Amino acid sequence: MTKRGKRLGSLHNGNTITVLFVLNNRYTAFPGNPMTGPLTWCVYRTNWLLLETSRVFVGMLFDPCRDIVLVTGGSSGLGKELASAFRQKGATVVVFDINLPGKDNQNYVEGVHYYYCDVSNPDMVKERGNEVRMEVGQVTVLINNAGITTGNTLLNLSFDEIETTLAVNLLSSFYTIKTFLPGMLDKRRGYIVTIASTLGYMSPARLSVYGASKSGLITLHESLNYELGPPTFNTCGVKTLLVCPGQLKTYLFGGVRTPSTLFAPELDPRYVANHVIRAVSYGCRGEVKLPFYGNVLPIFRSIPWPAVAILRYISGINNTMKKFVQKARETTNMSTSFMAEKASMFSRMFPFSGATQESMSETPQPLGGRDHQLKTS
């Protein structure tokens, strides 16, 4: 070491010692033990280069000590399993839902921050987003999972059913992303996970609105992915992941059987949740399709329609939702008959005066009106 180098002192910062060396009349700083020499500098320099390479090409990795996870629709089904899986990892988890489980409910997850939020309402999403930032912190992992379904033909769907399904399944993702993405960009750390469906690539009959909403989520993910920068490089610090599972064993499609339990089995929500948390932990981007047949469904979009029609007929995909509609009708009829029977029993036990009976008969009935109730009774 030259005399000039000997005059340079050590700089202490906590437990880290920074030593300055003079190499070729230039000052070069490196952290480490002053007794190890330039070899330690090379080790640390190599480690820094590897970390920078990982940051640019791989991006952020899920860290339960740093990241705050928000799951929409996290009170039941897949959302509940996602909230539980991230909580078991030790992460701070926030749930947006309109049905909040009580502490004695089996869907309640200890330690999760539950917020009542109708994600189809943009004003409520912004309001709850501000509350989360003030009370919990900045969300860095956003999982758009909320969804509903209405299995019916397009002509039999009401305008309200169409608007509600699109608002919950599709528009809510726009609202949550606009609410939480700016904070992620400021921190240069974020993960946006979109839960779509394989039905976004091939939708059966009687699921026009649901299939359209899932196709919209796939397109939203693709466009947002490129808006954040080239997918090859993680320039802004925010990553996106699209998850397209097949049919899940949840109440959403209760009573619907898949065309083939061999090639298209029903998926356990916990199985899908474990795949999602594994992908986020590894820093994966792109798409995750479960089960395997989901990887070949996009190919059918480029096949001539006569061939697709034959394949749809063989698979029986267009008949799956008939059972869903039939079950819904049977449930409605059973509920109507049950209510009519109970009302008849109540009237026999507690007879009313003629004026009261007349006034009740003029009251509109919620289950199909007076004529319908007379027929069912």
Coordinates of C-alpha atoms in Angstrom, one line a residue:
M1 CA 0.0 0.0 0.0
T2 CA 1.3 3.5 -0.9
K3 CA 1.8 6.3 1.6
R4 CA -1.3 7.9 0.2
G5 CA -3.3 4.8 0.9
K6 CA -1.9 4.5 4.5
R7 CA -3.3 8.0 5.3
L8 CA -6.8 6.9 4.5
G9 CA -8.8 5.9 7.6
S10 CA -11.6 3.4 8.1
L11 CA -15.2 4.5 8.0
H12 CA -17.5 2.8 10.5
N13 CA -21.2 2.5 9.9
G14 CA -22.8 0.3 12.6
N15 CA -21.4 -3.2 12.3
T16 CA -20.1 -2.6 8.7
I17 CA -16.6 -1.4 8.1
T18 CA -15.8 0.3 4.8
V19 CA -12.2 0.5 3.9
L20 CA -10.8 2.6 1.1
F21 CA -7.9 1.3 -1.0
V22 CA -5.9 3.1 -3.6
L23 CA -5.7 1.1 -6.8
N24 CA -4.0 2.7 -9.8
N25 CA -4.4 6.1 -8.0
R26 CA -8.2 5.7 -7.8
Y27 CA -10.3 5.2 -4.7
T28 CA -12.3 2.0 -4.6
A29 CA -14.7 1.3 -1.8
F30 CA -15.8 -2.2 -0.7
P31 CA -17.5 -3.6 2.4
G32 CA -15.7 -6.2 4.4
N33 CA -12.9 -7.0 6.8
P34 CA -9.9 -4.8 6.3
M35 CA -7.6 -7.8 6.9
T36 CA -8.9 -9.8 3.9
G37 CA -7.7 -7.6 1.1
P38 CA -8.9 -7.3 -2.5
L39 CA -10.1 -10.9 -2.6
T40 CA -13.1 -10.0 -0.4
W41 CA -13.8 -7.0 -2.6
C42 CA -14.1 -9.4 -5.6
V43 CA -16.5 -11.6 -3.7
Y44 CA -18.7 -8.8 -2.7
R45 CA -18.5 -7.2 -6.2
T46 CA -19.5 -10.6 -7.7
N47 CA -22.4 -10.9 -5.3
W48 CA -23.6 -7.4 -6.2
L49 CA -23.5 -8.2 -9.9
L50 CA -25.5 -11.4 -9.3
L51 CA -28.1 -9.5 -7.3
E52 CA -28.4 -6.8 -10.0
T53 CA -28.8 -9.4 -12.7
S54 CA -31.5 -11.2 -10.6
R55 CA -33.3 -7.9 -10.1
V56 CA -33.3 -7.0 -13.8
F57 CA -34.2 -10.5 -15.2
V58 CA -36.1 -12.2 -12.3
G59 CA -37.4 -9.2 -10.3
M60 CA -38.8 -9.4 -6.8
L61 CA -39.3 -12.6 -4.9
F62 CA -42.0 -12.8 -2.3
D63 CA -40.8 -12.0 1.1
P64 CA -43.3 -12.5 4.0
C65 CA -41.4 -10.1 6.2
R66 CA -41.6 -7.3 3.7
D67 CA -44.7 -7.9 1.6
I68 CA -48.4 -7.2 2.3
V69 CA -50.8 -9.4 0.4
L70 CA -54.3 -8.4 -0.5
V71 CA -56.8 -11.0 -1.7
T72 CA -60.2 -10.0 -3.1
G73 CA -63.0 -12.5 -2.5
G74 CA -60.8 -14.0 0.2
S75 CA -63.6 -15.2 2.6
S76 CA -64.4 -18.5 0.9
G77 CA -63.3 -20.9 -1.8
L78 CA -60.0 -20.3 -3.5
G79 CA -59.6 -16.9 -2.0
K80 CA -59.8 -18.3 1.5
E81 CA -57.1 -20.9 0.7
L82 CA -54.9 -18.2 -0.8
A83 CA -55.3 -16.1 2.3
S84 CA -54.6 -19.1 4.6
A85 CA -51.5 -20.2 2.5
F86 CA -49.9 -16.7 2.6
R87 CA -50.7 -16.3 6.3
Q88 CA -49.0 -19.6 7.1
K89 CA -45.9 -18.2 5.4
G90 CA -46.0 -15.4 7.9
A91 CA -47.1 -12.7 5.6
T92 CA -49.5 -9.8 6.4
V93 CA -52.7 -10.6 4.6
V94 CA -55.7 -8.3 3.9
V95 CA -59.0 -9.6 2.5
F96 CA -61.7 -7.6 0.6
D97 CA -65.1 -9.3 0.6
I98 CA -68.8 -8.6 1.2
N99 CA -69.3 -11.7 3.3
L100 CA -66.9 -11.5 6.2
P101 CA -66.5 -14.6 8.3
G102 CA -66.9 -14.5 12.0
K103 CA -64.3 -15.9 14.4
D104 CA -66.3 -19.1 14.9
N105 CA -66.7 -19.6 11.1
Q106 CA -64.6 -22.3 9.4
N107 CA -63.5 -19.8 6.7
Y108 CA -62.0 -17.4 9.3
V109 CA -58.2 -17.3 9.2
E110 CA -56.5 -16.1 12.3
G111 CA -54.4 -12.9 11.8
V112 CA -56.0 -11.8 8.5
H113 CA -57.2 -8.2 8.2
Y114 CA -60.8 -8.4 6.9
Y115 CA -62.4 -5.4 5.2
Y116 CA -65.9 -5.2 4.0
C117 CA -65.6 -4.0 0.4
D118 CA -67.8 -4.4 -2.7
V119 CA -65.1 -4.6 -5.3
S120 CA -67.5 -3.7 -8.0
N121 CA -67.9 -0.2 -6.5
P122 CA -64.8 1.9 -7.5
D123 CA -65.5 4.5 -4.8
M124 CA -65.5 1.9 -2.0
V125 CA -62.4 0.3 -3.4
K126 CA -60.5 3.6 -3.2
E127 CA -61.9 4.3 0.3
R128 CA -60.9 0.9 1.6
G129 CA -57.5 1.2 -0.2
N130 CA -56.8 4.4 1.8
E131 CA -57.8 2.7 5.0
V132 CA -55.5 -0.3 4.3
R133 CA -52.5 2.1 3.6
M134 CA -53.2 3.9 6.9
E135 CA -53.9 0.9 9.1
V136 CA -51.8 -1.9 7.6
G137 CA -49.4 -0.5 5.0
Q138 CA -48.7 -0.4 1.3
V139 CA -50.0 -3.5 -0.5
T140 CA -47.2 -5.1 -2.6
V141 CA -48.9 -8.4 -3.6
L142 CA -52.4 -7.9 -5.2
I143 CA -54.4 -11.1 -5.9
N144 CA -57.6 -10.3 -7.9
N145 CA -59.7 -13.4 -7.1
A146 CA -63.3 -12.2 -6.6
G147 CA -65.8 -13.8 -9.0
I148 CA -69.4 -14.8 -9.4
T149 CA -71.3 -16.8 -12.0
T150 CA -74.8 -17.0 -13.5
G151 CA -75.3 -20.1 -15.6
N152 CA -78.0 -19.3 -18.1
T153 CA -78.6 -18.5 -21.8
L154 CA -78.0 -14.9 -22.9
L155 CA -81.7 -14.3 -23.6
N156 CA -82.7 -15.5 -20.1
L157 CA -80.1 -13.3 -18.3
S158 CA -81.3 -10.1 -16.9
F159 CA -79.5 -6.8 -17.6
D160 CA -78.7 -6.6 -13.9
E161 CA -77.1 -10.1 -13.9
I162 CA -75.0 -9.2 -16.9
E163 CA -73.7 -5.9 -15.4
T164 CA -73.1 -7.4 -11.9
T165 CA -71.1 -10.4 -13.3
L166 CA -68.9 -8.2 -15.4
A167 CA -68.4 -5.6 -12.6
V168 CA -67.3 -8.2 -10.0
N169 CA -65.3 -10.5 -12.3
L170 CA -63.7 -8.0 -14.6
L171 CA -64.1 -4.3 -13.7
S172 CA -63.1 -4.9 -10.1
S173 CA -59.6 -5.8 -11.3
F174 CA -59.3 -2.5 -13.0
Y175 CA -60.4 -0.7 -9.8
T176 CA -57.9 -2.5 -7.5
I177 CA -55.0 -2.2 -9.9
K178 CA -55.6 1.6 -10.3
T179 CA -55.8 1.9 -6.5
F180 CA -52.7 -0.1 -5.5
L181 CA -50.3 0.0 -8.5
P182 CA -49.1 3.6 -8.0
G183 CA -47.8 2.6 -4.5
M184 CA -46.0 -0.4 -6.0
L185 CA -44.3 1.7 -8.6
D186 CA -43.2 4.2 -5.9
K187 CA -41.6 1.3 -4.0
R188 CA -40.4 -0.4 -7.1
R189 CA -41.8 -3.6 -5.6
G190 CA -45.0 -5.3 -6.5
Y191 CA -46.8 -8.4 -7.7
I192 CA -50.2 -8.4 -9.5
V193 CA -51.8 -11.9 -9.7
T194 CA -54.9 -12.3 -11.8
I195 CA -57.1 -15.3 -11.2
A196 CA -58.8 -16.0 -14.5
S197 CA -60.0 -19.4 -15.8
T198 CA -59.5 -21.9 -18.6
L199 CA -63.0 -20.9 -19.6
G200 CA -61.5 -17.7 -20.8
Y201 CA -60.1 -19.6 -23.7
M202 CA -63.0 -22.0 -24.4
S203 CA -66.3 -21.2 -22.8
P204 CA -69.3 -23.6 -22.8
A205 CA -72.9 -22.6 -23.7
R206 CA -74.8 -20.8 -20.9
L207 CA -71.7 -19.2 -19.6
S208 CA -71.4 -16.2 -22.0
V209 CA -71.0 -13.5 -19.4
Y210 CA -68.7 -15.5 -17.2
G211 CA -66.5 -16.6 -20.1
A212 CA -66.4 -13.0 -21.5
S213 CA -65.3 -11.7 -18.1
K214 CA -62.5 -14.3 -17.8
S215 CA -61.4 -13.6 -21.4
G216 CA -61.3 -9.9 -20.4
L217 CA -59.0 -10.7 -17.5
I218 CA -56.6 -12.6 -19.8
T219 CA -56.4 -9.6 -22.1
L220 CA -56.0 -7.2 -19.2
H221 CA -53.1 -9.2 -17.9
E222 CA -51.4 -9.2 -21.3
S223 CA -51.8 -5.5 -21.9
L224 CA -50.8 -4.5 -18.4
N225 CA -47.7 -6.8 -18.7
Y226 CA -46.4 -4.7 -21.6
E227 CA -47.5 -1.4 -20.1
L228 CA -45.1 -2.1 -17.2
G229 CA -42.2 -2.6 -19.6
P230 CA -40.7 -5.4 -21.6
P231 CA -41.5 -8.8 -20.0
T232 CA -37.9 -9.9 -20.4
F233 CA -36.6 -7.2 -18.1
N234 CA -38.1 -6.1 -14.8
T235 CA -37.5 -2.4 -15.2
C236 CA -40.2 -1.0 -12.9
G237 CA -40.1 -3.5 -10.1
V238 CA -43.7 -4.7 -10.6
K239 CA -44.4 -8.2 -11.9
T240 CA -47.6 -9.8 -13.2
L241 CA -48.8 -13.4 -13.1
L242 CA -51.9 -14.9 -14.7
V243 CA -53.5 -18.0 -13.2
C244 CA -56.0 -20.0 -15.3
P245 CA -57.4 -23.0 -13.3
G246 CA -60.0 -25.4 -14.5
Q247 CA -63.1 -26.2 -12.5
L248 CA -62.7 -25.9 -8.8
K249 CA -64.4 -27.8 -6.0
T250 CA -66.2 -24.7 -4.7
Y251 CA -69.8 -23.6 -4.4
L252 CA -69.4 -21.4 -7.5
F253 CA -70.0 -24.4 -9.7
G254 CA -71.7 -26.6 -7.3
G255 CA -73.5 -29.5 -9.0
V256 CA -71.6 -29.1 -12.3
R257 CA -69.6 -32.1 -13.4
T258 CA -66.6 -31.8 -15.7
P259 CA -66.9 -33.6 -19.1
S260 CA -64.0 -35.9 -18.2
T261 CA -62.7 -36.6 -14.7
L262 CA -59.5 -38.0 -16.3
F263 CA -58.5 -35.2 -18.7
A264 CA -60.4 -32.4 -16.9
P265 CA -60.5 -33.2 -13.2
E266 CA -62.0 -30.9 -10.6
L267 CA -59.3 -29.1 -8.7
D268 CA -59.0 -28.7 -5.0
P269 CA -58.7 -25.0 -4.1
R270 CA -55.9 -25.7 -1.7
Y271 CA -53.9 -27.4 -4.6
V272 CA -54.3 -24.3 -6.7
A273 CA -53.4 -22.0 -3.9
N274 CA -50.2 -23.9 -3.2
H275 CA -49.2 -23.5 -6.9
V276 CA -49.9 -19.8 -6.8
I277 CA -47.8 -19.2 -3.6
R278 CA -45.0 -21.4 -5.1
A279 CA -45.0 -19.3 -8.3
V280 CA -44.9 -16.0 -6.4
S281 CA -42.1 -17.3 -4.1
Y282 CA -40.0 -18.3 -7.1
G283 CA -40.7 -14.9 -8.8
C284 CA -42.5 -16.5 -11.7
R285 CA -44.1 -14.3 -14.4
G286 CA -46.3 -15.2 -17.3
E287 CA -49.1 -17.8 -17.0
V288 CA -50.0 -20.7 -14.8
K289 CA -52.6 -23.1 -16.3
L290 CA -54.0 -26.0 -14.2
P291 CA -54.5 -28.8 -15.0
F292 CA -52.5 -29.8 -18.1
Y293 CA -55.2 -29.4 -20.7
G294 CA -55.3 -25.7 -20.0
N295 CA -52.0 -25.4 -21.8
V296 CA -53.5 -26.6 -25.1
L297 CA -56.7 -24.7 -25.0
P298 CA -55.3 -21.5 -26.6
I299 CA -54.4 -23.7 -29.7
F300 CA -58.1 -24.2 -30.3
R301 CA -58.5 -20.5 -31.0
S302 CA -56.6 -20.9 -34.2
I303 CA -58.3 -24.2 -35.4
P304 CA -61.1 -23.9 -38.0
W305 CA -64.5 -23.8 -36.3
P306 CA -65.9 -27.1 -37.8
A307 CA -63.1 -29.0 -36.1
V308 CA -63.7 -27.1 -32.9
A309 CA -67.4 -27.9 -33.1
I310 CA -66.7 -31.6 -33.4
L311 CA -64.3 -31.5 -30.4
R312 CA -66.8 -29.6 -28.3
Y313 CA -69.5 -32.2 -29.2
I314 CA -67.2 -35.1 -28.3
S315 CA -66.1 -33.5 -25.0
G316 CA -69.7 -32.6 -24.0
I317 CA -68.6 -29.2 -22.8
N318 CA -71.8 -27.5 -24.0
N319 CA -74.0 -29.8 -21.8
T320 CA -72.2 -29.2 -18.5
M321 CA -74.1 -26.1 -17.5
K322 CA -77.5 -27.7 -18.2
K323 CA -77.1 -29.6 -14.9
F324 CA -76.2 -26.3 -13.2
V325 CA -79.3 -24.6 -14.5
Q326 CA -81.5 -27.6 -13.7
K327 CA -80.2 -27.7 -10.1
A328 CA -80.8 -24.0 -9.7
R329 CA -84.4 -24.5 -10.8
E330 CA -84.9 -27.5 -8.5
T331 CA -83.5 -25.5 -5.6
T332 CA -85.8 -22.6 -6.3
N333 CA -88.9 -24.9 -6.6
M334 CA -87.9 -26.7 -3.4
S335 CA -87.5 -23.3 -1.6
T336 CA -90.9 -22.1 -2.9
S337 CA -92.7 -25.2 -1.9
F338 CA -91.0 -25.2 1.6
M339 CA -92.0 -21.6 2.2
A340 CA -95.6 -22.2 1.0
E341 CA -95.9 -25.2 3.3
K342 CA -94.6 -23.3 6.3
A343 CA -97.0 -20.4 5.6
S344 CA -99.9 -22.8 5.4
M345 CA -99.0 -24.4 8.7
F346 CA -98.6 -21.0 10.3
S347 CA -102.0 -19.9 9.1
R348 CA -103.7 -23.0 10.5
M349 CA -102.0 -22.5 13.9
F350 CA -102.7 -18.8 14.1
P351 CA -105.9 -17.9 12.2
F352 CA -106.2 -14.2 11.3
S353 CA -109.3 -12.1 10.9
G354 CA -110.9 -11.7 7.5
A355 CA -109.6 -8.1 7.2
T356 CA -106.0 -9.3 7.9
Q357 CA -106.2 -12.2 5.5
E358 CA -107.5 -9.8 2.8
S359 CA -104.7 -7.3 3.4
M360 CA -102.1 -10.1 3.3
S361 CA -103.5 -11.4 0.0
E362 CA -103.0 -8.0 -1.5
T363 CA -99.4 -7.8 -0.4
P364 CA -96.9 -8.6 -3.3
Q365 CA -95.2 -12.0 -2.9
P366 CA -91.5 -12.2 -3.5
L367 CA -91.6 -15.8 -4.9
G368 CA -93.6 -15.4 -8.1
G369 CA -96.6 -13.5 -6.8
R370 CA -100.0 -14.7 -5.3
D371 CA -100.9 -16.9 -8.3
H372 CA -97.6 -18.7 -8.0
Q373 CA -98.0 -19.3 -4.3
L374 CA -101.5 -20.6 -4.8
K375 CA -100.3 -23.1 -7.4
T376 CA -97.4 -24.4 -5.2
S377 CA -99.6 -24.7 -2.1

